[in-house]
CSV table of C-alpha atoms (C1' of nucleotides) in Angstrom, one decimal:
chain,number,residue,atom,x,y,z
B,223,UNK,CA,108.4,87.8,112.0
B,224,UNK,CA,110.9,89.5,109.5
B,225,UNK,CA,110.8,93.3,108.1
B,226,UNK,CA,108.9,92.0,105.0
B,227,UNK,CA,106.1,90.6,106.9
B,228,UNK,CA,105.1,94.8,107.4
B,229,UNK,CA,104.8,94.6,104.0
B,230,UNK,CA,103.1,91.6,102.5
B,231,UNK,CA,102.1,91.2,99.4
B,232,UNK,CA,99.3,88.5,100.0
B,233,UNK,CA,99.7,85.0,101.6
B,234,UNK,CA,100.6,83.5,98.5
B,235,UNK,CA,103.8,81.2,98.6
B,236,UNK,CA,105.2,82.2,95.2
B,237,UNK,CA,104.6,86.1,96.4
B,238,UNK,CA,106.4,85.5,99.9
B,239,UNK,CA,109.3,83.6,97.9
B,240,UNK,CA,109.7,86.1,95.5
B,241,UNK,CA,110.0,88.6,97.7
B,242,UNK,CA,112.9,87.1,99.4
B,243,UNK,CA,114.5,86.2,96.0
B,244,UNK,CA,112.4,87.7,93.4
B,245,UNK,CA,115.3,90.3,92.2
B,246,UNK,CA,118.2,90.1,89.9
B,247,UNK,CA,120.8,89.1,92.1
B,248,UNK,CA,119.9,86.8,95.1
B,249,UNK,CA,119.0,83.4,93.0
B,250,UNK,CA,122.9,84.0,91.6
B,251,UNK,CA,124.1,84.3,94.9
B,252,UNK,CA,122.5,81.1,95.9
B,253,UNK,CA,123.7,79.5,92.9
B,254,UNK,CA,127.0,80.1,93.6
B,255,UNK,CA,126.6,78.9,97.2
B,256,UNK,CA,125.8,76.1,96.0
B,257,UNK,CA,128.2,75.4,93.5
B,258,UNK,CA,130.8,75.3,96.2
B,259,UNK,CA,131.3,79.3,96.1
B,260,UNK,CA,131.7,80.5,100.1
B,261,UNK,CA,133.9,83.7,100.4
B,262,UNK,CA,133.2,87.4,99.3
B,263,UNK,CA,135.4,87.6,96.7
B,264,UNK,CA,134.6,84.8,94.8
B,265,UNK,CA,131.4,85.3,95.1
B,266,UNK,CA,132.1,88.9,93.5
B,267,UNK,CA,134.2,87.6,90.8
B,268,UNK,CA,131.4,85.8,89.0
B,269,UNK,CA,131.0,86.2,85.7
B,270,UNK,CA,127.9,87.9,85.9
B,271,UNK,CA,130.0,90.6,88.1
B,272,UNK,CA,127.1,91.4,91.1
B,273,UNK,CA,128.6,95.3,92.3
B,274,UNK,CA,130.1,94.5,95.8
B,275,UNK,CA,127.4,97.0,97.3
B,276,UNK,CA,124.6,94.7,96.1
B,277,UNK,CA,126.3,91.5,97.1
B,278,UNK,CA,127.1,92.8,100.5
B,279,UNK,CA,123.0,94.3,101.2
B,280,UNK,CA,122.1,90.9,99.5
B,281,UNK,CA,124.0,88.4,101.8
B,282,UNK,CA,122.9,90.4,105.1
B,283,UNK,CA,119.5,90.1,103.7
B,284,UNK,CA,119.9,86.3,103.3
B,285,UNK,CA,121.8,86.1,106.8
B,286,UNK,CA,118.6,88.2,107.9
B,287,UNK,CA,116.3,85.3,106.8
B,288,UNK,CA,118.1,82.7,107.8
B,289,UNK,CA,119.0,81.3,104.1
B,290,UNK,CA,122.7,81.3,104.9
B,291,UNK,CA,125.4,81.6,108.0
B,292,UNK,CA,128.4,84.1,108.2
B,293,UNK,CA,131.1,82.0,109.8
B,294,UNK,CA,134.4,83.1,110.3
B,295,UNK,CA,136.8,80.3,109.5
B,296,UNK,CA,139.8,82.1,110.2
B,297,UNK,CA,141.3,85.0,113.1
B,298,UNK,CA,144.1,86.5,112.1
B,299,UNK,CA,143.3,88.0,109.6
B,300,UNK,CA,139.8,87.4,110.7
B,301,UNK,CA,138.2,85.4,107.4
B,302,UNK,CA,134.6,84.6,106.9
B,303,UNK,CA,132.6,82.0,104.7
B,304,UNK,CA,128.9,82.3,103.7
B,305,UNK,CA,127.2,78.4,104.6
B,306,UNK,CA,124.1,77.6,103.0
B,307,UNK,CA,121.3,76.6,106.2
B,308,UNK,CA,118.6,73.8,104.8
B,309,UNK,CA,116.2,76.5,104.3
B,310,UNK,CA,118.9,78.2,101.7
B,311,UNK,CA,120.2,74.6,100.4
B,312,UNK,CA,115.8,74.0,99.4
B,313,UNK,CA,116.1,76.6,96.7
B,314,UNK,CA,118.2,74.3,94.7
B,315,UNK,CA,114.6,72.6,92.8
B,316,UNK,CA,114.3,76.0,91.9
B,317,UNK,CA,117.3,76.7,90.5
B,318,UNK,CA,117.2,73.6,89.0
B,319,UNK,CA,113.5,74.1,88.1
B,320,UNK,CA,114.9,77.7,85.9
B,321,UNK,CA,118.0,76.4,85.0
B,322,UNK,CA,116.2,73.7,82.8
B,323,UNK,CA,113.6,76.5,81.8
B,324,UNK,CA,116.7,78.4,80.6
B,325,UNK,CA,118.1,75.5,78.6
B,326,UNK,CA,114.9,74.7,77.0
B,327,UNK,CA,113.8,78.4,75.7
B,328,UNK,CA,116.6,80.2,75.6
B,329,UNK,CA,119.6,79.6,72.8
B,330,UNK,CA,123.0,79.4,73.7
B,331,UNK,CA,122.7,78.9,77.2
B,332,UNK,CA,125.3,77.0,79.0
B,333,UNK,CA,124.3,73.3,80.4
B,334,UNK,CA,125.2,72.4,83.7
B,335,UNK,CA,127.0,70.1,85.1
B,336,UNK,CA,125.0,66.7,85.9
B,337,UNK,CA,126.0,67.0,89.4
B,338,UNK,CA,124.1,70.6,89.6
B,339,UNK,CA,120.8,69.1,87.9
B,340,UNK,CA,120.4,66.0,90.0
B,341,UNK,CA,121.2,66.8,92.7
B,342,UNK,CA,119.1,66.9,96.5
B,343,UNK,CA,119.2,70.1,98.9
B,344,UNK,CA,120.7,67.5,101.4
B,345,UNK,CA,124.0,66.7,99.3
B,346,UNK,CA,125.2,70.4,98.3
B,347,UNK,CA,128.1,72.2,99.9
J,152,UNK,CA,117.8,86.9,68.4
J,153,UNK,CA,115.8,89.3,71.9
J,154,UNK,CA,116.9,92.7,72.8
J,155,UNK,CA,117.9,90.7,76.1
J,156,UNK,CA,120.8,89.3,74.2
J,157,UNK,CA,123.0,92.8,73.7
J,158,UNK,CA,123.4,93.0,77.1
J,159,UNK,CA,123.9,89.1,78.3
J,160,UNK,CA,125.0,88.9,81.6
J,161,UNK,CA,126.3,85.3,80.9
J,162,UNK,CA,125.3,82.4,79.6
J,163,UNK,CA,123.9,80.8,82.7
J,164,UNK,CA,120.4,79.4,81.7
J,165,UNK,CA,119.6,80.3,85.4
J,166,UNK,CA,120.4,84.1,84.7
J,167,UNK,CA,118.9,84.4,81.2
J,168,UNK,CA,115.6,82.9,82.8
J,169,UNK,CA,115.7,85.5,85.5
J,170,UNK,CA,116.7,88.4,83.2
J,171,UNK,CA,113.4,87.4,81.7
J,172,UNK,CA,111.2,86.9,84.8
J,173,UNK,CA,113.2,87.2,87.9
J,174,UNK,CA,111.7,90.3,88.8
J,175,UNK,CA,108.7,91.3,91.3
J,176,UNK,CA,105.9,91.2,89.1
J,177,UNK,CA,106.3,88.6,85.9
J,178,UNK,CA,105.5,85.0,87.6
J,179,UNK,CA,103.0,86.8,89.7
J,180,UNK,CA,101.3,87.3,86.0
J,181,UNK,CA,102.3,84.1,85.3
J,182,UNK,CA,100.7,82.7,88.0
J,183,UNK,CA,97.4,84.2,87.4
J,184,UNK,CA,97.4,83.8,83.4
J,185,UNK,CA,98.1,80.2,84.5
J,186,UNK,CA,95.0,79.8,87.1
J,187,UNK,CA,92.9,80.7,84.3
J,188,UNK,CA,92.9,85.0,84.1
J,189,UNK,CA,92.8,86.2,80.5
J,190,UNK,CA,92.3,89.6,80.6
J,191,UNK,CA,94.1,92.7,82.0
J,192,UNK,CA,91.4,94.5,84.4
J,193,UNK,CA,91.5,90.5,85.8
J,194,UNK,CA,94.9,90.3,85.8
J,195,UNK,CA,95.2,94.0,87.7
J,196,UNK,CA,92.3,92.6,90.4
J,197,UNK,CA,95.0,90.3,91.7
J,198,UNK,CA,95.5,90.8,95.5
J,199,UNK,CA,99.0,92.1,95.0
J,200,UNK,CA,97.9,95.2,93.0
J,201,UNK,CA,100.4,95.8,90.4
J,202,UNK,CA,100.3,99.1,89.3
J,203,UNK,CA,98.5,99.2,86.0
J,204,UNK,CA,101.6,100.6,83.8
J,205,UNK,CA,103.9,97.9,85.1
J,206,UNK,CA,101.4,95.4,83.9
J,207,UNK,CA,100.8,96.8,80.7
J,208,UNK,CA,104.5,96.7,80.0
J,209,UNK,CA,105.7,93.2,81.5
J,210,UNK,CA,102.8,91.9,79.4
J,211,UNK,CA,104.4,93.5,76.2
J,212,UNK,CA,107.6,91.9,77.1
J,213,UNK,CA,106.2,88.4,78.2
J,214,UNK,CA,104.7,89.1,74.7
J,215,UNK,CA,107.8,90.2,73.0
J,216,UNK,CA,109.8,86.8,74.8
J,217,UNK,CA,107.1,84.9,73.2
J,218,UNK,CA,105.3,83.5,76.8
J,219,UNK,CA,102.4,84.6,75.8
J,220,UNK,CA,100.0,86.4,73.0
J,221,UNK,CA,97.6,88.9,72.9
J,222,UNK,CA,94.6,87.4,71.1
J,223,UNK,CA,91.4,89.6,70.3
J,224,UNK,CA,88.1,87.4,71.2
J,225,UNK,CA,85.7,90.0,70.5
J,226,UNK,CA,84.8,93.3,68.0
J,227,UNK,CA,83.3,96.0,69.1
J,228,UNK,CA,84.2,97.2,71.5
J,229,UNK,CA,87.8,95.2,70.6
J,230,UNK,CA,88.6,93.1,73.6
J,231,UNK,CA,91.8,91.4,73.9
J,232,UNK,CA,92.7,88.4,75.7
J,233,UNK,CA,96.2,87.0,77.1
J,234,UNK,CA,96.8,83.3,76.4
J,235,UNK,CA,100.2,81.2,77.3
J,236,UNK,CA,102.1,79.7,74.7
J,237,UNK,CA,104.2,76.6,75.4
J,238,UNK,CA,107.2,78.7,76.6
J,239,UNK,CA,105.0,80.0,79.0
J,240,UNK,CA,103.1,77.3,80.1
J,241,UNK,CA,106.7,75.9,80.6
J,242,UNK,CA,107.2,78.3,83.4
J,243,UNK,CA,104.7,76.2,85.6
J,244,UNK,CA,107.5,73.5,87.3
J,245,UNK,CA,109.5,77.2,88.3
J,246,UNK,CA,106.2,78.2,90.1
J,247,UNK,CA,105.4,75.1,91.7
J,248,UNK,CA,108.7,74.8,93.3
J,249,UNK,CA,108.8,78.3,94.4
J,250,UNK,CA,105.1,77.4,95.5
J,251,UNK,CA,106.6,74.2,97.6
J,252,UNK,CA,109.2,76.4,99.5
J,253,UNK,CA,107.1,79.2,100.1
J,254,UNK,CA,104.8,76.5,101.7
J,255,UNK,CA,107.6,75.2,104.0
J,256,UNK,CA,109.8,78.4,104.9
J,257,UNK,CA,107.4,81.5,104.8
J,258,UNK,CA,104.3,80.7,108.0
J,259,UNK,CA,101.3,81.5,107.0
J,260,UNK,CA,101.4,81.2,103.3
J,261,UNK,CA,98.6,79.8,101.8
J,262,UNK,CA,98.4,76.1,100.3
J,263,UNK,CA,97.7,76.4,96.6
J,264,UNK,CA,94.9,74.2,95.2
J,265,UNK,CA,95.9,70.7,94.2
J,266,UNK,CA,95.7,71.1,90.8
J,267,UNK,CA,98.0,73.9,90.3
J,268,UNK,CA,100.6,71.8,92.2
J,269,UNK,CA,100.0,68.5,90.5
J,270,UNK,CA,99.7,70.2,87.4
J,271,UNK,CA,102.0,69.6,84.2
J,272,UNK,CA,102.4,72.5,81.8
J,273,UNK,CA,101.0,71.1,78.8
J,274,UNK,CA,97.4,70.9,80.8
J,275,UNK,CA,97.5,74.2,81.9
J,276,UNK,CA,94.5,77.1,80.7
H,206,DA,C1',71.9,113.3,72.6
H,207,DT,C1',73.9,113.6,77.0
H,208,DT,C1',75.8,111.3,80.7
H,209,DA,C1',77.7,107.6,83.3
H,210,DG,C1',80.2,103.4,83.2
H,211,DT,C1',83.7,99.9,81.7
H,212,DT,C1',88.0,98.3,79.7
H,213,DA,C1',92.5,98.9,78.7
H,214,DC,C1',95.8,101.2,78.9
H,215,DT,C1',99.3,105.8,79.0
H,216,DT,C1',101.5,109.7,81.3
H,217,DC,C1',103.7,112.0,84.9
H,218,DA,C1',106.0,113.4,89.1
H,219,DA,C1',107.9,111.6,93.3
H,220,DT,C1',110.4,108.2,95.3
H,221,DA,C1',113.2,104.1,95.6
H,222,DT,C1',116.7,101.3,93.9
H,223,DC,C1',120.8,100.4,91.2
H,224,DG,C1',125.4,100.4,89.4
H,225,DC,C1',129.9,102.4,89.2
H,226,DA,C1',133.9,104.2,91.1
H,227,DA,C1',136.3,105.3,94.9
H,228,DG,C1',137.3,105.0,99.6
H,229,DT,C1',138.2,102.5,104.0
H,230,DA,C1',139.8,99.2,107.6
H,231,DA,C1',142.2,95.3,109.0
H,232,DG,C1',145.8,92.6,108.3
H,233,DT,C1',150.0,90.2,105.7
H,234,DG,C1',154.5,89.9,103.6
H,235,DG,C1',158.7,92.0,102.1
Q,262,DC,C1',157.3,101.5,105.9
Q,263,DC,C1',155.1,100.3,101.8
Q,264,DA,C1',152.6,97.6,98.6
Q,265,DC,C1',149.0,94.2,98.5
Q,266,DT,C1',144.8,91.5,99.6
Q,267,DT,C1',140.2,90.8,101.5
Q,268,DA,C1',136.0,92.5,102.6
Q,269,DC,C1',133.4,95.6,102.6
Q,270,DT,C1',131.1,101.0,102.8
Q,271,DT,C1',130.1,105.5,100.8
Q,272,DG,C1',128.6,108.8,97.4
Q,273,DC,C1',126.1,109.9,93.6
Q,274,DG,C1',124.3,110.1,89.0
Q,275,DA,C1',121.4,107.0,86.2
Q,276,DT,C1',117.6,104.1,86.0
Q,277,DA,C1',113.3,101.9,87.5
Q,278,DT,C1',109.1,101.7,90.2
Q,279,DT,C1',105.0,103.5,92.3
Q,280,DG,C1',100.6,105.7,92.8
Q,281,DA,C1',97.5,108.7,91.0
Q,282,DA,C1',95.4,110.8,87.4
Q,283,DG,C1',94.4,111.0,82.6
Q,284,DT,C1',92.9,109.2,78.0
Q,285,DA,C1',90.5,106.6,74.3
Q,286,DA,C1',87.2,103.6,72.7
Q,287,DC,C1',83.1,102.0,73.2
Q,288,DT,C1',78.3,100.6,75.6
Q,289,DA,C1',74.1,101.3,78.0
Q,290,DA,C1',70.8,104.2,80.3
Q,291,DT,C1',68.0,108.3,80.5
DNA sequence: ATTAGTTACTTCAATATCGCAAGTAAGTGG
DNA sequence: CCACTTACTTGCGATATTGAAGTAACTAAT
């Protein structure tokens, strides 16, 4: 049972997601996850420039719910990479899902690449 | 040209879709206007409870983004109605895999009615 | 003709959240 | 020892959200 359970909305599956990435920043995050992003600062240096305070409350949230791993890949210095868990790599339909939203109804959007909109949960970094 | 567009985070269709509806409240209306609610005290009776002025003003803006229009259906006393345009019918394959993830990563989440799930947008109320 | 009720909002004060800038800690390389 | 990088954290003013109450238009009952 996570901290949001204290707080439901209702039972509804499209409330419960929302609520763990119903905001402005956390289906970016996962976007970049999955477009092969995996350390703070490039994760930070998107264009869409997330404040560091956000993107640090937002990847503890999505460690806290299991959507990604903090590994460290590196001692000396100590380094750490974000990994994407099965239950983080599922969001990618949805991404997918907007992203072709996005393309359809809003002008001048940018198209991604073919390897973003076909792809399965299973295949992405 | 939106009001959206002077302050563009980038041209990601995924972020201009969520600077449109990535927020707590609009697919929750979205969800309801698509099950078949028209009005607003039906839309405000929704088990989440969204305060009443939040309501009133993501409908302006779902209205403003073109999603949706405000249709009178009745004189005296004027009644007003909120139907889906295309664009916001169009939102439907967003909610349904949102729905679908919910289903398999939040327990106890309820299963949404066949329908909604095998619906396609253009059948949608 | 009052009075109560309904619908569809609007307003307001309190609280919560956000974004920006700056600061910190750990470590490297010169 | 000093500058530099990575990965955050802290402080704080600005902005957004909430809950409660208020308003406006109209209907229906007494």
């Amino acid at each position: 049972m996570s901290d949001r359970d204290q707080f439901l909305r209702s039972g509804c599956p499209i409330v419960n997601g929302l609520d763990i990435f119903g905001d402005k920043w956390t289906l970016v995050i996962l976007r970049d996850l999955i477009c092969g992003k995996q350390t703070y600062t490039e994760l930070a240096s998107s264009p869409e420039k997330i404040p560091t305070n956000r993107l640090a409350e937002r990847l503890k949230m999505l460690e806290a719910e299991n959507l990604l791993l903090k590994e460290q890949y590196q001692t000396r210095p100590k380094r750490y990479k974000y990994v994407l868990t099965a239950k983080g790599k599922s969001t990618l339909p949805i991404l997918q899902e907007i992203a072709k939203w996005g393309n359809n109804h809003v002008q001048g959007t940018w198209v991604p690449p073919e390897w973003f909109m076909q792809a399965q949960p299973s295949e992405t970094a």
